[in-house]
Short mmCIF file of C-alpha atoms and ligand atoms in Angstrom, two decimals:
data_model
loop_
_atom_site.label_atom_id
_atom_site.label_comp_id
_atom_site.label_asym_id
_atom_site.label_seq_id
_atom_site.Cartn_x
_atom_site.Cartn_y
_atom_site.Cartn_z
CA UNK A 1 -12.60 -8.35 -3.23
CA UNK A 2 -13.74 -4.85 -2.23
CA UNK A 3 -17.38 -5.90 -2.18
CA UNK A 4 -18.44 -3.88 0.85
CA UNK A 5 -17.24 -0.55 -0.49
CA UNK A 6 -18.92 -1.34 -3.80
CA UNK A 7 -22.18 -1.98 -1.93
CA UNK A 8 -21.88 1.35 -0.12
CA UNK A 9 -21.53 3.23 -3.39
CA UNK A 10 -24.26 1.23 -5.07
CA UNK A 11 -26.71 1.91 -2.27
CA UNK A 12 -25.88 5.62 -2.32
CA UNK A 13 -26.19 5.88 -6.09
CA UNK A 14 -29.55 4.09 -6.11
CA UNK A 15 -30.89 6.21 -3.26
CA UNK A 16 -29.57 9.50 -4.58
CA UNK A 17 -30.78 8.89 -8.14
CA UNK A 18 -34.29 8.37 -6.83
CA UNK A 19 -34.37 11.64 -4.88
CA UNK A 20 -32.69 14.15 -7.18
CA UNK A 21 -35.67 16.48 -6.92
CA UNK A 22 -35.44 16.75 -3.13
CA UNK A 23 -32.44 18.68 -1.88
CA UNK A 24 -33.05 17.60 1.69
CA UNK A 25 -33.15 13.92 0.81
CA UNK A 26 -30.03 14.27 -1.30
CA UNK A 27 -28.14 15.88 1.57
CA UNK A 28 -29.27 13.08 3.85
CA UNK A 29 -28.04 10.51 1.38
CA UNK A 30 -24.66 12.27 1.19
CA UNK A 31 -24.38 12.34 4.96
CA UNK A 32 -25.23 8.64 5.08
CA UNK A 33 -22.61 7.98 2.40
CA UNK A 34 -19.94 9.71 4.46
CA UNK A 35 -20.67 7.60 7.52
CA UNK A 36 -20.75 4.38 5.54
CA UNK A 37 -17.50 5.18 3.74
CA UNK A 38 -15.79 5.60 7.09
CA UNK A 39 -17.14 2.23 8.20
CA UNK A 40 -15.48 0.67 5.13
CA UNK A 41 -11.96 1.93 5.90
CA UNK A 42 -12.17 5.26 4.10
CA UNK A 43 -10.35 7.75 6.34
CA UNK A 44 -12.71 10.41 7.71
CA UNK A 45 -10.92 13.28 5.93
CA UNK A 46 -11.13 11.40 2.64
CA UNK A 47 -14.81 10.57 3.13
CA UNK A 48 -15.52 14.21 3.89
CA UNK A 49 -13.59 15.36 0.85
CA UNK A 50 -15.45 12.94 -1.44
CA UNK A 51 -18.89 13.95 -0.19
CA UNK A 52 -18.12 17.68 -0.10
CA UNK A 53 -16.89 17.65 -3.69
CA UNK A 54 -19.91 15.67 -4.81
CA UNK A 55 -22.27 18.02 -2.98
CA UNK A 56 -20.71 21.01 -4.75
CA UNK A 57 -21.12 19.32 -8.14
CA UNK A 58 -24.76 18.58 -7.37
CA UNK A 59 -25.42 22.12 -6.19
CA UNK A 60 -23.76 23.58 -9.26
CA UNK A 61 -26.06 21.45 -11.40
CA UNK A 62 -23.15 19.53 -12.94
CA UNK A 63 -24.45 16.25 -11.59
CA UNK A 64 -28.11 15.68 -12.45
CA UNK A 65 -28.53 11.95 -12.98
CA UNK A 66 -27.25 8.50 -12.12
CA UNK A 67 -24.59 8.32 -14.83
CA UNK A 68 -23.16 11.68 -13.81
CA UNK A 69 -23.12 10.59 -10.17
CA UNK A 70 -21.08 7.51 -11.02
CA UNK A 71 -18.68 9.31 -13.31
CA UNK A 72 -18.14 12.17 -10.84
CA UNK A 73 -17.39 9.80 -7.99
CA UNK A 74 -14.98 7.87 -10.18
CA UNK A 75 -13.25 11.09 -11.17
CA UNK A 76 -12.96 12.37 -7.59
CA UNK A 77 -11.36 9.13 -6.45
CA UNK A 78 -9.09 8.72 -9.48
CA UNK A 79 -7.75 12.23 -8.85
CA UNK A 80 -6.42 11.14 -5.46
CA UNK A 81 -4.35 8.46 -7.14
CA UNK A 82 -3.20 10.87 -9.84
CA UNK A 83 -1.97 13.31 -7.20
CA UNK A 84 0.48 10.71 -5.93
CA UNK A 85 3.50 10.74 -8.21
CA UNK A 86 3.88 7.26 -9.66
CA UNK A 87 6.96 5.15 -9.04
CA UNK A 88 8.38 2.81 -11.66
CA UNK A 89 10.45 0.19 -9.89
CA UNK A 90 12.01 -1.19 -13.07
CA UNK A 91 12.96 2.25 -14.34
CA UNK A 92 14.52 3.09 -10.96
CA UNK A 93 16.51 -0.15 -11.07
CA UNK A 94 17.94 0.90 -14.44
CA UNK A 95 19.39 4.15 -13.15
CA UNK A 96 20.51 3.09 -9.66
CA UNK A 97 22.99 0.23 -9.48
CA UNK A 98 22.13 -1.40 -7.22
CA UNK A 99 18.75 -0.04 -6.24
CA UNK A 100 18.37 -0.15 -2.46
CA UNK A 101 14.85 -0.84 -1.28
CA UNK A 102 13.90 -0.90 2.38
CA UNK A 103 10.78 -2.73 3.54
CA UNK A 104 9.19 -1.63 6.79
CA UNK A 105 5.92 -1.98 8.65
CA UNK A 106 4.30 -3.19 11.84
CA UNK A 107 4.40 -6.81 12.97
CA UNK A 108 2.98 -9.49 10.75
CA UNK A 109 1.71 -7.30 7.93
CA UNK A 110 3.51 -9.37 5.29
CA UNK A 111 6.94 -7.72 4.83
CA UNK A 112 9.05 -10.86 4.49
CA UNK A 113 6.60 -12.64 2.19
CA UNK A 114 6.32 -9.49 0.09
CA UNK A 115 10.10 -9.26 -0.29
CA UNK A 116 10.20 -12.77 -1.74
CA UNK A 117 7.37 -11.85 -4.11
CA UNK A 118 9.06 -8.63 -5.23
CA UNK A 119 12.29 -10.58 -5.74
CA UNK A 120 10.49 -13.05 -8.01
CA UNK A 121 8.76 -10.18 -9.81
CA UNK A 122 12.12 -8.56 -10.53
CA UNK A 123 13.80 -11.78 -11.61
CA UNK A 124 10.90 -12.53 -13.95
CA UNK A 125 11.77 -9.22 -15.60
CA UNK A 126 15.42 -9.98 -16.07
CA UNK A 127 16.88 -8.34 -12.96
CA UNK A 128 19.12 -9.83 -10.28
CA UNK A 129 17.74 -9.21 -6.80
CA UNK A 130 19.40 -9.92 -3.46
CA UNK A 131 17.31 -10.27 -0.32
CA UNK A 132 19.02 -8.92 2.79
CA UNK A 133 17.81 -10.37 6.09
CA UNK A 134 18.16 -7.37 8.39
CA UNK A 135 15.40 -8.59 10.72
CA UNK A 136 17.67 -9.79 13.48
CA UNK A 137 15.05 -9.24 16.15
CA UNK A 138 12.89 -12.29 15.59
CA UNK A 139 14.75 -15.62 15.62
CA UNK A 140 12.51 -17.17 12.97
CA UNK A 141 12.88 -14.26 10.56
CA UNK A 142 16.24 -15.45 9.23
CA UNK A 143 14.91 -18.96 8.67
CA UNK A 144 11.86 -17.59 6.91
CA UNK A 145 13.89 -15.67 4.35
CA UNK A 146 16.24 -18.63 3.89
CA UNK A 147 13.25 -20.81 3.12
CA UNK A 148 12.05 -18.31 0.54
CA UNK A 149 15.56 -18.31 -0.89
CA UNK A 150 15.60 -22.10 -1.23
CA UNK A 151 12.18 -22.18 -2.85
CA UNK A 152 12.74 -19.30 -5.23
CA UNK A 153 16.46 -19.84 -5.83
CA UNK A 154 16.99 -16.16 -5.16
CA UNK A 155 19.99 -15.40 -3.01
CA UNK A 156 19.68 -14.12 0.52
CA UNK A 157 22.32 -12.28 2.52
CA UNK A 158 21.82 -13.54 6.08
CA UNK A 159 22.18 -11.71 9.37
CA UNK A 160 22.72 -13.12 12.83
CA UNK A 161 19.96 -13.20 15.40
CA UNK A 162 20.57 -10.33 17.79
CA UNK A 163 23.07 -8.54 15.50
CA UNK A 164 22.77 -4.84 14.71
CA UNK A 165 20.38 -4.71 11.72
CA UNK A 166 22.01 -1.58 10.33
CA UNK A 167 25.36 -3.35 10.12
CA UNK A 168 23.77 -6.45 8.56
CA UNK A 169 22.20 -4.21 5.94
CA UNK A 170 25.51 -2.40 5.42
CA UNK A 171 27.42 -5.69 5.05
CA UNK A 172 24.78 -6.86 2.59
CA UNK A 173 25.26 -3.75 0.49
CA UNK A 174 29.04 -4.21 0.56
CA UNK A 175 28.66 -7.85 -0.40
CA UNK A 176 26.42 -6.91 -3.32
CA UNK A 177 28.59 -4.08 -4.57
CA UNK A 178 30.95 -6.00 -6.80
CA UNK A 179 28.70 -8.93 -7.59
CA UNK A 180 26.34 -7.50 -10.17
CA UNK A 181 23.09 -7.40 -8.22
CA UNK A 182 20.51 -4.97 -9.58
CA UNK A 183 18.18 -4.59 -6.61
CA UNK A 184 18.74 -5.07 -2.87
CA UNK A 185 15.59 -5.89 -0.93
CA UNK A 186 16.16 -5.23 2.75
CA UNK A 187 13.89 -6.91 5.29
CA UNK A 188 13.38 -5.31 8.69
CA UNK A 189 11.75 -6.40 11.90
CA UNK A 190 8.10 -5.54 12.45
CA UNK A 191 7.67 -2.62 14.81
CA UNK A 192 4.92 -0.60 16.44
CA UNK A 193 5.07 3.09 17.18
CA UNK A 194 5.33 2.20 20.85
CA UNK A 195 8.63 0.36 20.29
CA UNK A 196 10.89 3.35 20.84
CA UNK A 197 14.08 1.31 20.58
CA UNK A 198 12.97 -0.37 17.39
CA UNK A 199 11.99 2.94 15.86
CA UNK A 200 15.38 4.44 16.65
CA UNK A 201 16.91 1.34 15.17
CA UNK A 202 14.90 1.89 11.98
CA UNK A 203 16.17 5.48 11.82
CA UNK A 204 19.70 4.14 12.10
CA UNK A 205 19.11 1.62 9.31
CA UNK A 206 17.85 4.44 7.09
CA UNK A 207 20.88 6.61 7.91
CA UNK A 208 23.30 3.80 7.15
CA UNK A 209 21.58 2.27 4.12
CA UNK A 210 20.38 5.50 2.45
CA UNK A 211 17.67 3.58 0.60
CA UNK A 212 16.43 4.83 -2.75
CA UNK A 213 13.00 3.62 -1.81
CA UNK A 214 11.34 3.16 1.57
CA UNK A 215 8.32 0.94 1.18
CA UNK A 216 5.70 0.70 3.89
CA UNK A 217 3.96 -2.66 3.80
CA UNK A 218 0.47 -2.55 5.25
CA UNK A 219 -2.05 -5.29 5.83
CA UNK A 220 -5.32 -4.44 4.09
CA UNK A 221 -7.21 -6.21 6.85
CA UNK A 222 -5.94 -3.72 9.45
CA UNK A 223 -8.63 -1.31 8.34
CA UNK A 224 -8.35 2.30 9.40
CA UNK A 225 -5.28 1.61 11.47
CA UNK A 226 -3.31 1.39 8.22
CA UNK A 227 -3.58 5.17 7.97
CA UNK A 228 -2.25 5.62 11.50
CA UNK A 229 0.68 3.38 10.59
CA UNK A 230 1.31 5.40 7.44
CA UNK A 231 1.34 8.69 9.35
CA UNK A 232 3.60 7.25 11.98
CA UNK A 233 6.23 5.82 9.62
CA UNK A 234 6.08 8.98 7.51
CA UNK A 235 6.90 11.01 10.61
CA UNK A 236 9.63 8.65 11.80
CA UNK A 237 11.62 8.00 8.61
CA UNK A 238 9.49 8.95 5.60
CA UNK A 239 7.49 6.68 3.29
CA UNK A 240 7.94 6.68 -0.50
CA UNK A 241 5.20 4.23 -1.41
CA UNK A 242 3.03 1.42 -0.15
CA UNK A 243 2.49 -2.23 -0.76
CA UNK A 244 -0.88 -3.43 0.46
CA UNK A 245 -0.68 -7.10 1.42
CA UNK A 246 -3.59 -9.53 1.85
CA UNK A 247 -5.67 -7.70 -0.73
CA UNK A 248 -7.10 -11.04 -1.85
CA UNK A 249 -9.09 -11.33 1.36
CA UNK A 250 -10.05 -7.67 1.50
CA UNK A 251 -13.75 -6.88 1.33
CA UNK A 252 -14.05 -3.55 3.18
CA UNK A 253 -12.34 -1.73 0.35
CA UNK A 254 -11.37 1.76 1.47
CA UNK A 255 -7.72 1.35 2.51
CA UNK A 256 -6.16 2.36 -0.86
CA UNK A 257 -8.13 5.62 -0.90
CA UNK A 258 -7.17 6.39 2.70
CA UNK A 259 -3.47 5.69 2.30
CA UNK A 260 -3.04 7.66 -0.90
CA UNK A 261 -5.27 10.52 0.24
CA UNK A 262 -3.39 10.84 3.52
CA UNK A 263 0.25 10.67 2.37
CA UNK A 264 -0.09 11.48 -1.34
CA UNK A 265 2.17 8.53 -2.06
CA UNK A 266 1.39 5.75 -4.53
CA UNK A 267 0.62 2.10 -3.96
CA UNK A 268 3.22 0.10 -5.82
CA UNK A 269 1.75 -3.39 -5.52
CA UNK A 270 -1.01 -5.31 -3.84
CA UNK A 271 -0.46 -8.80 -2.46
CA UNK A 272 -3.11 -11.16 -3.72
CA UNK A 273 -2.28 -14.47 -2.04
CA UNK A 274 0.47 -16.55 -0.51
CA UNK A 275 2.14 -17.64 -3.77
CA UNK A 276 5.30 -15.97 -5.06
CA UNK A 277 3.52 -14.55 -8.07
CA UNK A 278 0.57 -13.28 -6.07
CA UNK A 279 1.72 -9.69 -6.39
CA UNK A 280 0.09 -7.25 -8.79
CA UNK A 281 1.00 -3.69 -9.66
CA UNK A 282 -1.76 -1.55 -8.21
CA UNK A 283 -3.90 -0.12 -10.97
CA UNK A 284 -6.13 2.78 -9.82
CA UNK A 285 -8.49 2.43 -12.78
CA UNK A 286 -9.05 -1.27 -12.09
CA UNK A 287 -9.68 -0.43 -8.45
CA UNK A 288 -12.24 2.23 -9.34
CA UNK A 289 -13.86 -0.14 -11.85
CA UNK A 290 -14.38 -2.58 -8.99
CA UNK A 291 -15.83 -0.14 -6.46
CA UNK A 292 -17.72 2.07 -8.91
CA UNK A 293 -18.49 -0.01 -12.00
CA UNK A 294 -19.69 2.02 -14.99
CA UNK A 295 -22.55 -0.33 -15.64
CA UNK A 296 -24.49 -2.22 -13.05
N1 GTP B 1 -3.55 -14.10 1.79
C1 GTP B 1 -2.40 -13.43 1.86
N2 GTP B 1 -1.55 -13.69 2.85
C2 GTP B 1 -0.39 -12.99 2.91
C3 GTP B 1 -0.08 -11.99 1.95
N3 GTP B 1 1.12 -11.46 2.29
C4 GTP B 1 1.53 -12.10 3.40
N4 GTP B 1 0.63 -13.02 3.79
C5 GTP B 1 0.71 -13.91 4.96
O1 GTP B 1 0.81 -13.12 6.14
C6 GTP B 1 1.57 -13.81 7.13
C7 GTP B 1 2.64 -12.89 7.71
O2 GTP B 1 3.57 -12.63 6.70
P1 GTP B 1 5.09 -12.21 6.96
O3 GTP B 1 5.68 -12.00 5.62
O4 GTP B 1 5.76 -13.16 7.86
O5 GTP B 1 4.88 -10.83 7.70
P2 GTP B 1 6.01 -9.88 8.32
O6 GTP B 1 5.49 -8.49 8.16
O7 GTP B 1 7.32 -10.16 7.71
O8 GTP B 1 5.98 -10.30 9.85
P3 GTP B 1 7.05 -9.89 11.00
O9 GTP B 1 8.41 -10.04 10.40
O10 GTP B 1 6.78 -10.85 12.10
O11 GTP B 1 6.74 -8.47 11.39
C8 GTP B 1 2.12 -15.05 6.46
O12 GTP B 1 1.33 -16.16 6.82
C9 GTP B 1 1.96 -14.74 4.97
O13 GTP B 1 1.82 -15.90 4.19
C10 GTP B 1 -1.03 -11.73 0.90
O14 GTP B 1 -0.86 -10.86 0.03
N5 GTP B 1 -2.17 -12.48 0.91
MG1 MG B 2 9.15 -10.54 8.62
#
């Protein structure tokens, strides 16, 4: 996981540590770092911010050796994650009964699978989730959630293929209201920014459901496009936090930095496989430990 971004930083740190006496060579190394970060899914603005901050620290004489390079880079990146206000799903579920959570994202990123995982995560922690199948656009979507329901024994509120997803979601909320569910996990159809009808439909779902949390699911393997998706959904309906699916197969590494830098919203979980318990809370420190290990 994340090996390519780690290599980029390692190469830069080795090169830069060897040329501390030459300002010109250091600047070249920084420029090279910026380009390589972008090639590993770090959004251009984020890559520029990282290298500009580091350059200033070097010029001010704060960073003079390898250890200081590593610790400064770690600090710069950790600050991005600290700027995004953290979200505690379990705490939110305690104060909102039931907590309404809307899952959205482009086609095939992992929304439906992620809902089943989040449902299992919540049940493991003593909560009662209900999955609401408001993807009425794709015929197989209903079946998919039903299958997850059978396997996990977590209830699903079904919708009909072709029905209005906002009314399915609304009916699901009504159904849940007197039945003691703690969290409602609402699935939606995958949509691209070019699907004007589907985007208007998403706006309608948001108006009707009034979710406490709008989660954008992104596929780590999408690379830099994940940032475009984030900007688009933020503009269309607003995004409260991310779940990054398919993190288990993710080598490039930069997507978490890009997403959080761009929207200043946290990453709630990462998906780490196809199993129901392959969902981990995203831990910025663990992430930074992987891409910029203290000792190597
Ligand atoms: N390796 C891995 N595969 C995942 C992960 N999350 C989802 N997948 C796989 O990605 C594929 C698509 O997942 P879905 O959950 O159907 O995606 P979706 O966003 O609901 O798709 P649409 O509803 O068609 O837009 C499935 O084969 C999942 O098993 C993950 O964290 N790791
Ligand atoms: Mg789906």
